[in-house]
Amino acid sequence: FEKIERLFVSSINLSTTAIIDMVKALCDVSSVELRHPLPEDRSRNICRHPFDSHYRIYSLQKLVEVADFNMEKRPRFVWNSIWDVLTEHFAVAGCHENIRVSMYAVDSLRQL
């Protein structure tokens, strides 16, 4: 787990092309996570409700972290390229059918 975390923290050392590719890839993975809810726990008879979160948001969280790590470290033109990728993804996530997911996306943008 620690090695995986180090990957995101060390993203500040990536080249311009590599960081943009990383952000695009994280957006792709996050999109898949947000399109496919986790299976229901039938043994507990859990129903889906707009306030219940049955979606993985791991990649969405990592996007926020990578953006935060790189915001001050990158030249403005690089950050603008990263931001262009992020805004499209967060616009979709912010309109997600699940209220917890959409609120998380909006709150994350406020943090940035």
mmCIF file of C-alpha atoms in Angstrom:
data_model
loop_
_atom_site.group_PDB
_atom_site.id
_atom_site.type_symbol
_atom_site.label_atom_id
_atom_site.label_comp_id
_atom_site.label_asym_id
_atom_site.label_seq_id
_atom_site.Cartn_x
_atom_site.Cartn_y
_atom_site.Cartn_z
ATOM 1 C CA PHE A 1 0.000 0.000 0.000
ATOM 2 C CA GLU A 2 2.823 2.388 0.868
ATOM 3 C CA LYS A 3 4.461 1.848 -2.529
ATOM 4 C CA ILE A 4 1.223 2.687 -4.286
ATOM 5 C CA GLU A 5 0.904 5.901 -2.278
ATOM 6 C CA ARG A 6 4.485 6.787 -3.154
ATOM 7 C CA LEU A 7 3.571 6.545 -6.835
ATOM 8 C CA PHE A 8 1.073 9.387 -6.457
ATOM 9 C CA VAL A 9 3.302 11.522 -4.229
ATOM 10 C CA SER A 10 6.236 11.162 -6.611
ATOM 11 C CA SER A 11 4.101 12.316 -9.539
ATOM 12 C CA ILE A 12 5.718 15.728 -9.047
ATOM 13 C CA ASN A 13 8.879 14.217 -10.555
ATOM 14 C CA LEU A 14 7.211 13.101 -13.784
ATOM 15 C CA SER A 15 7.813 14.855 -17.078
ATOM 16 C CA THR A 16 5.114 17.096 -18.508
ATOM 17 C CA THR A 17 3.922 14.402 -20.892
ATOM 18 C CA ALA A 18 3.984 11.725 -18.191
ATOM 19 C CA ILE A 19 1.963 13.720 -15.638
ATOM 20 C CA ILE A 20 -0.696 14.568 -18.222
ATOM 21 C CA ASP A 21 -0.829 10.903 -19.277
ATOM 22 C CA MET A 22 -1.107 9.860 -15.626
ATOM 23 C CA VAL A 23 -3.999 12.256 -14.999
ATOM 24 C CA LYS A 24 -5.772 11.054 -18.156
ATOM 25 C CA ALA A 25 -5.320 7.424 -17.098
ATOM 26 C CA LEU A 26 -6.622 8.152 -13.587
ATOM 27 C CA CYS A 27 -9.646 9.880 -15.117
ATOM 28 C CA ASP A 28 -10.280 6.818 -17.291
ATOM 29 C CA VAL A 29 -10.101 4.461 -14.312
ATOM 30 C CA SER A 30 -12.243 6.784 -12.208
ATOM 31 C CA SER A 31 -14.858 6.927 -14.965
ATOM 32 C CA VAL A 32 -15.102 3.143 -14.959
ATOM 33 C CA GLU A 33 -15.375 3.092 -11.162
ATOM 34 C CA LEU A 34 -18.168 5.663 -11.242
ATOM 35 C CA ARG A 35 -20.103 3.902 -14.013
ATOM 36 C CA HIS A 36 -20.245 0.532 -12.289
ATOM 37 C CA PRO A 37 -21.661 0.381 -8.770
ATOM 38 C CA LEU A 38 -20.329 -2.186 -6.363
ATOM 39 C CA PRO A 39 -22.463 -5.307 -6.037
ATOM 40 C CA GLU A 40 -25.216 -5.109 -3.458
ATOM 41 C CA ASP A 41 -24.781 -7.067 -0.273
ATOM 42 C CA ARG A 42 -27.794 -9.317 -0.680
ATOM 43 C CA SER A 43 -27.278 -10.945 2.709
ATOM 44 C CA ARG A 44 -28.114 -7.656 4.409
ATOM 45 C CA ASN A 45 -30.730 -6.722 1.851
ATOM 46 C CA ILE A 46 -29.129 -3.324 1.236
ATOM 47 C CA CYS A 47 -31.107 -1.188 -1.183
ATOM 48 C CA ARG A 48 -29.738 1.606 -3.293
ATOM 49 C CA HIS A 49 -30.690 5.051 -2.132
ATOM 50 C CA PRO A 50 -29.383 8.339 -3.565
ATOM 51 C CA PHE A 51 -27.531 9.019 -0.313
ATOM 52 C CA ASP A 52 -25.854 5.606 -0.152
ATOM 53 C CA SER A 53 -22.489 5.341 -1.828
ATOM 54 C CA HIS A 54 -22.044 2.060 -3.656
ATOM 55 C CA TYR A 55 -19.368 3.382 -5.981
ATOM 56 C CA ARG A 56 -15.610 3.243 -5.694
ATOM 57 C CA ILE A 57 -14.104 6.707 -5.506
ATOM 58 C CA TYR A 58 -10.476 5.655 -4.985
ATOM 59 C CA SER A 59 -9.263 7.030 -8.317
ATOM 60 C CA LEU A 60 -11.291 10.202 -7.847
ATOM 61 C CA GLN A 61 -9.538 10.690 -4.490
ATOM 62 C CA LYS A 62 -6.150 10.058 -6.087
ATOM 63 C CA LEU A 63 -6.896 12.603 -8.811
ATOM 64 C CA VAL A 64 -7.445 15.225 -6.130
ATOM 65 C CA GLU A 65 -4.199 14.269 -4.399
ATOM 66 C CA VAL A 66 -2.158 14.266 -7.615
ATOM 67 C CA ALA A 67 -3.628 17.641 -8.570
ATOM 68 C CA ASP A 68 -2.817 19.045 -5.140
ATOM 69 C CA PHE A 69 0.757 17.708 -5.207
ATOM 70 C CA ASN A 70 1.403 19.138 -8.668
ATOM 71 C CA MET A 71 -0.478 22.442 -8.525
ATOM 72 C CA GLU A 72 2.333 24.556 -7.103
ATOM 73 C CA LYS A 73 5.195 22.516 -8.549
ATOM 74 C CA ARG A 74 4.315 22.807 -12.237
ATOM 75 C CA PRO A 75 4.589 25.778 -14.579
ATOM 76 C CA ARG A 76 1.244 27.405 -15.315
ATOM 77 C CA PHE A 77 1.034 26.072 -18.885
ATOM 78 C CA VAL A 78 1.499 22.502 -17.615
ATOM 79 C CA TRP A 79 -1.026 23.013 -14.839
ATOM 80 C CA ASN A 80 -3.504 24.385 -17.406
ATOM 81 C CA SER A 81 -3.152 21.176 -19.428
ATOM 82 C CA ILE A 82 -3.738 19.088 -16.299
ATOM 83 C CA TRP A 83 -6.682 21.274 -15.321
ATOM 84 C CA ASP A 84 -8.279 20.859 -18.768
ATOM 85 C CA VAL A 85 -8.317 17.088 -18.256
ATOM 86 C CA LEU A 86 -9.569 17.356 -14.667
ATOM 87 C CA THR A 87 -12.416 19.778 -15.339
ATOM 88 C CA GLU A 88 -14.043 17.515 -17.894
ATOM 89 C CA HIS A 89 -13.906 14.546 -15.537
ATOM 90 C CA PHE A 90 -15.076 16.458 -12.458
ATOM 91 C CA ALA A 91 -17.962 17.982 -14.421
ATOM 92 C CA VAL A 92 -19.228 14.470 -15.133
ATOM 93 C CA ALA A 93 -18.539 13.255 -11.573
ATOM 94 C CA GLY A 94 -20.252 16.342 -10.152
ATOM 95 C CA CYS A 95 -23.435 15.391 -12.019
ATOM 96 C CA HIS A 96 -23.336 11.760 -10.890
ATOM 97 C CA GLU A 97 -26.679 10.156 -10.030
ATOM 98 C CA ASN A 98 -25.398 9.250 -6.570
ATOM 99 C CA ILE A 99 -25.531 12.307 -4.339
ATOM 100 C CA ARG A 100 -22.538 11.277 -2.230
ATOM 101 C CA VAL A 101 -20.385 10.861 -5.316
ATOM 102 C CA SER A 102 -21.480 14.183 -6.802
ATOM 103 C CA MET A 103 -20.980 16.016 -3.500
ATOM 104 C CA TYR A 104 -17.532 14.458 -3.099
ATOM 105 C CA ALA A 105 -16.583 15.675 -6.574
ATOM 106 C CA VAL A 106 -17.823 19.215 -5.883
ATOM 107 C CA ASP A 107 -16.147 19.342 -2.459
ATOM 108 C CA SER A 108 -12.905 18.108 -4.007
ATOM 109 C CA LEU A 109 -12.946 20.925 -6.535
ATOM 110 C CA ARG A 110 -13.406 23.417 -3.715
ATOM 111 C CA GLN A 111 -10.313 22.012 -1.996
ATOM 112 C CA LEU A 112 -8.272 22.585 -5.120
#
